[in-house]
XYZ file of C-alpha atoms in Angstrom:
466
model
C -70.799 -1.906 43.634
C -72.437 1.152 45.400
C -70.522 4.417 45.402
C -70.413 4.900 49.250
C -68.443 8.381 48.589
C -71.209 9.575 46.348
C -73.796 8.649 48.948
C -72.106 10.387 51.437
C -71.129 13.885 50.102
C -74.744 14.009 49.097
C -76.062 12.922 52.395
C -77.341 16.010 54.851
C -74.158 15.894 56.613
C -72.045 15.279 53.557
C -73.446 18.630 52.120
C -72.371 20.576 54.974
C -68.907 19.194 55.119
C -67.628 18.678 51.747
C -68.178 22.576 50.356
C -66.048 23.390 53.306
C -63.368 21.051 52.911
C -63.203 21.206 49.172
C -64.664 18.096 48.416
C -65.924 16.963 44.992
C -69.668 16.298 45.061
C -70.674 13.924 42.407
C -74.300 14.490 41.503
C -76.979 11.604 41.173
C -77.712 11.176 37.593
C -81.132 10.823 36.210
C -81.437 7.616 33.971
C -84.453 6.281 32.155
C -87.276 4.899 33.652
C -90.159 2.744 31.801
C -92.784 5.299 30.432
C -90.753 8.065 31.357
C -91.233 11.368 28.609
C -88.180 11.914 26.327
C -87.352 15.066 27.858
C -87.950 16.039 31.381
C -88.469 19.719 30.995
C -88.595 23.154 28.853
C -86.165 23.126 25.794
C -84.787 26.319 24.740
C -83.850 26.145 20.847
C -81.721 28.641 19.221
C -79.847 29.359 16.032
C -77.127 31.158 14.337
C -78.040 33.157 11.349
C -78.232 30.926 8.219
C -78.894 27.579 10.180
C -80.324 24.858 8.372
C -82.009 22.671 10.633
C -84.663 24.859 12.429
C -87.657 22.652 10.755
C -86.141 19.343 11.475
C -85.097 20.248 15.020
C -88.640 21.769 15.409
C -90.248 18.512 14.048
C -88.559 16.252 16.470
C -89.349 18.306 19.497
C -92.827 18.464 18.620
C -93.043 14.582 18.129
C -91.343 14.311 21.760
C -93.916 16.623 23.154
C -91.141 19.298 24.447
C -92.586 22.246 25.797
C -90.166 24.484 23.466
C -89.090 27.860 24.004
C -87.070 30.092 21.421
C -85.012 32.770 21.946
C -86.184 35.090 18.829
C -89.083 36.151 16.791
C -88.548 35.878 12.673
C -87.543 32.733 10.951
C -86.574 30.590 13.776
C -90.100 31.085 15.291
C -91.761 30.596 11.895
C -89.543 27.508 11.168
C -90.546 25.556 14.700
C -94.328 26.939 14.248
C -94.732 25.279 10.615
C -93.271 22.129 12.267
C -96.004 21.778 14.789
C -94.983 23.921 17.741
C -96.314 26.892 19.319
C -93.161 28.237 21.089
C -92.679 30.571 23.943
C -90.186 33.276 23.770
C -87.313 33.851 26.271
C -85.110 36.680 25.697
C -81.757 37.194 27.007
C -81.619 39.501 30.454
C -85.234 37.876 31.266
C -85.831 38.078 34.999
C -87.078 35.184 36.982
C -86.066 31.881 38.110
C -87.068 29.686 34.855
C -84.985 26.677 34.196
C -84.522 24.480 31.305
C -83.743 20.867 30.909
C -82.450 21.287 27.277
C -80.604 23.718 25.421
C -80.223 22.886 21.481
C -78.628 25.107 19.363
C -78.118 25.100 15.462
C -74.833 26.166 14.808
C -74.809 24.739 10.877
C -75.026 28.883 9.523
C -71.913 29.692 11.412
C -69.138 30.111 8.499
C -66.419 32.188 9.987
C -64.420 32.384 13.226
C -66.185 35.732 13.893
C -69.472 34.403 13.863
C -68.822 31.759 16.711
C -69.951 34.824 18.876
C -73.422 33.409 18.064
C -72.273 30.451 20.494
C -71.840 32.856 23.597
C -74.741 35.220 22.576
C -77.077 31.983 22.916
C -75.433 29.841 25.742
C -73.959 32.679 28.121
C -77.343 33.830 29.679
C -78.789 30.444 29.618
C -75.551 28.795 31.364
C -77.013 29.060 34.925
C -80.547 27.998 34.076
C -79.682 24.550 32.922
C -81.307 22.110 35.506
C -79.587 19.077 37.278
C -79.313 16.312 34.678
C -79.785 18.606 32.021
C -78.707 18.270 28.126
C -77.042 20.523 25.652
C -76.916 19.796 22.036
C -74.933 21.927 19.623
C -75.588 21.047 15.818
C -73.095 21.586 13.197
C -71.947 20.722 9.696
C -69.449 17.764 9.164
C -66.298 19.788 8.679
C -64.624 17.307 6.500
C -67.299 18.399 4.025
C -66.593 21.989 4.051
C -63.494 23.936 3.064
C -61.948 27.332 4.158
C -63.278 29.483 6.834
C -66.310 27.609 7.317
C -64.423 24.123 7.966
C -62.292 26.076 10.529
C -65.521 27.327 12.226
C -67.143 24.460 12.446
C -64.137 22.483 13.801
C -64.320 24.914 16.516
C -67.468 23.693 17.774
C -65.566 20.647 19.126
C -63.548 22.742 21.675
C -66.402 25.020 22.739
C -68.571 21.890 23.495
C -66.220 19.783 25.335
C -65.358 22.809 27.241
C -68.679 23.729 28.139
C -69.590 20.095 29.051
C -66.977 20.497 31.690
C -68.237 23.555 33.239
C -71.838 21.920 33.607
C -70.902 18.333 34.628
C -71.073 19.294 38.320
C -74.981 19.301 38.187
C -74.982 16.130 35.992
C -75.623 17.897 32.973
C -74.066 17.023 29.731
C -72.868 18.686 26.530
C -72.724 16.982 22.932
C -72.020 18.084 19.535
C -73.782 16.786 16.575
C -72.367 17.231 13.097
C -75.120 16.789 10.686
C -74.066 16.164 6.687
C -75.841 18.229 4.026
C -79.178 16.961 3.087
C -79.152 14.462 6.204
C -81.475 16.797 8.591
C -84.211 14.360 8.468
C -82.011 11.528 10.007
C -81.521 13.438 13.284
C -84.498 12.221 15.383
C -83.021 9.190 16.992
C -79.907 11.069 17.848
C -81.822 13.813 19.275
C -84.349 11.633 21.257
C -81.198 9.751 22.572
C -79.332 12.879 23.748
C -82.098 14.755 25.196
C -83.314 11.803 27.353
C -82.043 10.337 30.344
C -80.953 7.202 28.409
C -77.760 9.081 27.780
C -76.885 9.799 31.399
C -73.127 9.137 31.040
C -72.385 10.486 27.434
C -70.916 13.356 27.710
C -68.477 15.768 25.362
C -68.843 13.713 22.659
C -68.991 14.748 18.952
C -71.187 12.490 16.654
C -71.371 12.545 13.015
C -74.712 11.982 11.074
C -74.618 10.928 7.297
C -77.690 10.621 4.791
C -78.979 7.300 5.454
C -81.968 5.385 5.493
C -85.148 6.711 6.777
C -87.502 4.301 9.134
C -90.947 4.799 10.598
C -90.963 3.042 13.693
C -92.643 2.467 17.222
C -90.188 4.079 19.785
C -91.598 2.245 22.454
C -90.410 -0.851 20.917
C -88.068 0.333 18.041
C -86.346 -3.194 17.601
C -89.405 -5.371 17.472
C -89.167 -8.131 15.116
C -85.491 -7.874 15.008
C -82.793 -10.467 15.710
C -79.731 -9.242 17.864
C -76.551 -11.464 18.679
C -74.449 -10.191 21.595
C -71.356 -11.810 22.326
C -70.347 -12.331 25.891
C -73.967 -11.950 27.017
C -73.481 -13.916 30.384
C -72.750 -11.095 32.692
C -71.682 -7.603 33.380
C -71.858 -5.254 30.373
C -73.030 -7.965 28.123
C -76.009 -8.890 30.499
C -77.066 -5.197 30.577
C -76.838 -5.055 26.532
C -78.996 -8.258 26.327
C -81.839 -6.895 28.771
C -81.723 -3.310 26.886
C -82.073 -4.759 23.349
C -85.038 -7.105 24.778
C -86.709 -4.414 26.480
C -86.951 -2.622 23.038
C -88.425 -5.550 21.311
C -85.495 -7.613 19.792
C -84.809 -11.337 19.952
C -81.662 -11.618 21.448
C -79.158 -14.593 20.577
C -76.825 -14.305 23.681
C -73.295 -16.132 23.201
C -70.691 -16.804 25.408
C -68.101 -19.642 26.150
C -69.268 -23.344 27.448
C -67.798 -22.631 31.350
C -70.549 -19.592 31.492
C -73.302 -21.650 29.698
C -75.293 -21.752 32.889
C -75.128 -18.094 33.528
C -75.766 -17.281 29.964
C -79.178 -19.392 30.161
C -80.300 -17.548 32.974
C -79.898 -14.346 31.212
C -81.374 -15.330 28.016
C -84.434 -17.333 29.591
C -85.315 -14.082 31.836
C -85.601 -11.890 28.630
C -86.856 -14.640 26.328
C -83.901 -15.217 24.193
C -81.501 -17.610 23.141
C -78.336 -18.983 24.012
C -75.505 -20.413 22.081
C -71.780 -21.639 23.444
C -69.242 -20.785 21.345
C -65.425 -20.008 21.526
C -65.016 -17.034 19.127
C -61.494 -17.607 18.717
C -62.162 -21.212 17.096
C -61.155 -21.300 13.648
C -64.507 -22.493 12.195
C -66.691 -20.324 14.725
C -67.211 -17.323 12.027
C -68.907 -20.409 9.380
C -70.769 -21.709 12.527
C -72.327 -18.604 13.642
C -73.114 -17.475 10.047
C -75.009 -20.933 9.209
C -76.731 -21.117 12.923
C -78.373 -17.558 12.628
C -79.203 -17.997 8.960
C -80.876 -21.523 9.927
C -82.803 -20.366 13.141
C -83.443 -17.110 12.291
C -83.139 -16.123 8.959
C -80.081 -13.971 9.539
C -79.342 -11.345 11.845
C -80.469 -7.692 12.421
C -78.017 -6.584 14.962
C -74.358 -7.886 16.042
C -73.194 -6.663 19.322
C -69.122 -7.692 19.715
C -68.960 -7.225 23.315
C -66.931 -10.423 24.271
C -63.531 -9.344 25.826
C -60.840 -10.402 27.982
C -57.901 -8.750 30.079
C -54.687 -10.201 30.655
C -52.810 -7.562 32.071
C -49.099 -7.285 32.517
C -46.056 -4.653 32.080
C -44.789 -5.644 28.392
C -41.357 -6.233 29.640
C -43.189 -9.347 31.674
C -45.440 -10.158 28.891
C -45.307 -13.766 27.330
C -46.231 -13.909 23.386
C -49.351 -16.037 24.044
C -50.563 -13.611 26.606
C -50.508 -10.860 24.033
C -52.049 -12.811 21.321
C -54.856 -14.317 23.562
C -56.293 -10.773 24.130
C -55.939 -9.707 20.241
C -57.232 -12.657 19.218
C -60.569 -12.596 21.574
C -60.909 -8.695 21.297
C -60.035 -7.878 17.880
C -59.449 -10.817 15.520
C -63.069 -12.421 16.585
C -64.979 -9.522 15.900
C -63.071 -9.106 12.444
C -63.347 -12.505 10.982
C -67.238 -13.131 12.479
C -68.333 -9.673 10.819
C -66.271 -10.637 7.715
C -68.302 -14.037 7.347
C -71.523 -12.767 8.339
C -71.339 -10.205 5.615
C -69.847 -12.587 2.851
C -72.732 -15.046 3.968
C -75.469 -12.533 3.600
C -76.414 -13.310 7.075
C -76.794 -9.549 8.302
C -80.051 -8.448 6.860
C -80.696 -5.335 4.940
C -80.592 -2.438 7.596
C -78.110 -4.258 9.717
C -76.245 -2.879 12.534
C -72.950 -3.802 13.568
C -71.675 -2.636 17.152
C -67.980 -3.186 18.558
C -67.057 -2.480 22.049
C -63.686 -0.422 22.372
C -62.533 1.014 25.573
C -60.998 4.569 26.580
C -57.665 2.374 27.388
C -57.734 2.271 23.312
C -57.881 5.734 23.030
C -55.554 7.126 26.032
C -53.521 3.755 26.709
C -53.149 2.458 30.159
C -49.998 1.223 32.205
C -49.995 -2.590 31.972
C -52.635 -2.991 29.127
C -50.635 -2.689 25.970
C -52.269 -5.772 24.600
C -55.615 -4.417 25.640
C -54.875 -1.156 24.600
C -53.944 -2.357 21.101
C -56.966 -4.502 20.623
C -59.684 -1.829 21.533
C -57.823 0.893 19.442
C -58.022 -1.804 16.705
C -61.899 -1.784 17.345
C -61.595 1.761 16.571
C -60.123 1.134 13.464
C -62.268 -1.987 12.489
C -65.071 0.642 12.409
C -63.177 3.071 10.470
C -62.374 0.321 7.979
C -65.705 -0.968 7.346
C -67.712 2.070 7.668
C -68.119 3.144 3.980
C -68.115 -0.839 2.848
C -71.125 -1.799 4.848
C -73.075 1.458 4.367
C -72.946 0.564 0.498
C -75.145 -2.684 1.614
C -77.604 -0.536 3.407
C -75.724 -1.655 6.921
C -74.053 0.618 9.935
C -71.303 0.143 11.622
C -70.109 1.998 15.202
C -68.494 1.166 18.475
C -68.971 2.265 22.319
C -65.863 3.312 24.519
C -66.710 2.661 27.702
C -64.569 4.386 30.605
C -64.816 3.487 34.039
C -68.245 1.120 34.600
C -69.485 -0.268 37.713
C -69.114 -4.077 37.445
C -67.411 -6.951 39.244
C -64.383 -6.424 37.495
C -63.728 -2.808 38.789
C -64.980 -3.619 42.332
C -62.063 -5.714 42.502
C -59.622 -2.564 41.749
C -57.657 -1.343 44.837
C -59.601 1.233 46.692
C -57.343 4.109 45.421
C -57.453 3.360 41.793
C -61.052 2.655 41.911
C -61.565 5.814 43.372
C -59.467 7.918 40.919
C -61.199 6.106 38.159
C -64.469 7.651 39.241
C -63.737 10.914 40.083
C -61.511 11.927 36.937
C -64.424 12.598 34.780
C -67.022 15.713 34.331
C -69.833 13.707 36.158
C -67.468 12.677 38.941
C -68.357 9.124 39.143
C -68.298 5.846 37.425
C -71.147 4.718 35.169
C -73.427 1.687 35.019
C -73.590 -1.150 32.278
C -76.878 -0.016 31.503
C -75.124 3.267 30.260
C -73.227 1.215 27.687
C -76.267 -0.816 26.842
C -78.472 2.354 25.893
C -75.877 3.773 23.939
C -75.534 0.638 21.840
C -79.635 0.250 21.714
C -79.480 4.055 19.997
C -76.923 2.534 17.364
C -79.098 -0.354 16.890
C -82.417 1.447 16.216
C -83.827 1.325 12.598
C -84.079 5.038 12.961
C -80.367 5.294 13.413
C -79.485 4.680 9.918
C -77.293 7.857 9.330
C -75.440 7.034 12.422
C -72.305 5.584 10.847
C -68.578 5.203 11.501
C -68.797 6.783 14.963
C -67.064 5.688 18.248
C -68.773 7.296 21.038
C -67.272 7.149 24.410
C -69.528 6.227 27.444
C -67.309 7.632 30.295
C -68.996 10.958 31.841
C -66.440 12.795 29.955
C -63.099 11.257 31.668
C -60.250 13.276 31.736
C -58.225 10.761 30.527
C -57.626 10.835 26.706
C -59.524 13.608 26.617
């Protein structure tokens, strides 16, 4: 559904009126277009003393062809030069009107609260030079792996990044924090590519953890070529966008939905060259049937996206037991049972990806959705519970938590509630189904082997549950 308010305040007349009466002006976000470069403009790379990732970041910036600037001579410049870059120098206090699409800062060397001043020294002179739909990435070390002052300082990076994201959101720019475990610097390429690109348009204010994992050489144009992806609830909405995006990246998509939606599902899978199957995921024998089908017809599965979900909203005082049970069964029990059977049957191939779809309702709660909120919080628990187990098998498990996404379902919400849902975020608007799909495609990439156990919100940094 079109966002008429956004269209108006960004029109010629709206631009004259909105500032005078204090109306918010949500920007138009730049999203991915086929053939577009990863990064849409110059990138400044800075580093706190003692940083560990200069060579790894420099290598990625060189591979994506980014015009790279650094803020100093010395060790940082030498490291990125060794990685294949010829960086320009930008000095704090420099004049001119130079603007930057990306600001990347290696904060892994910060080991005390006093050293957090390095964040201010790098970002303060650059804060007004970020372009529309720009990208900010702070790189840190996973706090749980540290002790003492280092752990305190690294945890402080989250508050900084989320706050800065709220300052730059009015121009459609985003800020993210990437915690990199020691020794996992060579696993950051997939994540940096995603976060610097227009594919991450509606991901904002997130903290992502990267651990050691398998390293893959791949074709970044079709990173999923030769892979088989199962997408449940694939007939429409977010599920349809997921199926289309994974197919774009080269996967053969097996779309799954219930029998009443078989015709819609068939249209989707025919359009993308995939396969369609109908199952009731809550049926007692569904996991075994699904595992057997995937092994027989496709030799197993590489990517499993648990997108199927339902809402049955009622105040708890008015909710019947069967309404509670239905939502828990579809949204939570089915993904757990299916994943367990696929693992036990060895139906998920080496390097597999399991991806759940949670919701900010599972993080913040929502009136009239005790069943839905419980189920979606359970999806996050499902990821936490299985992360270590599947990692031992060379598999990852992660989740997305969408916020307000423009679908037929949200179009049916009363106008006042719909407008509130759109505006209560740093980006001041609803997301699109493709925003969720792009995040899932990043998880699904063979290059994301170090991304495990994460739940990333796709919500434009919603103020709900922030």
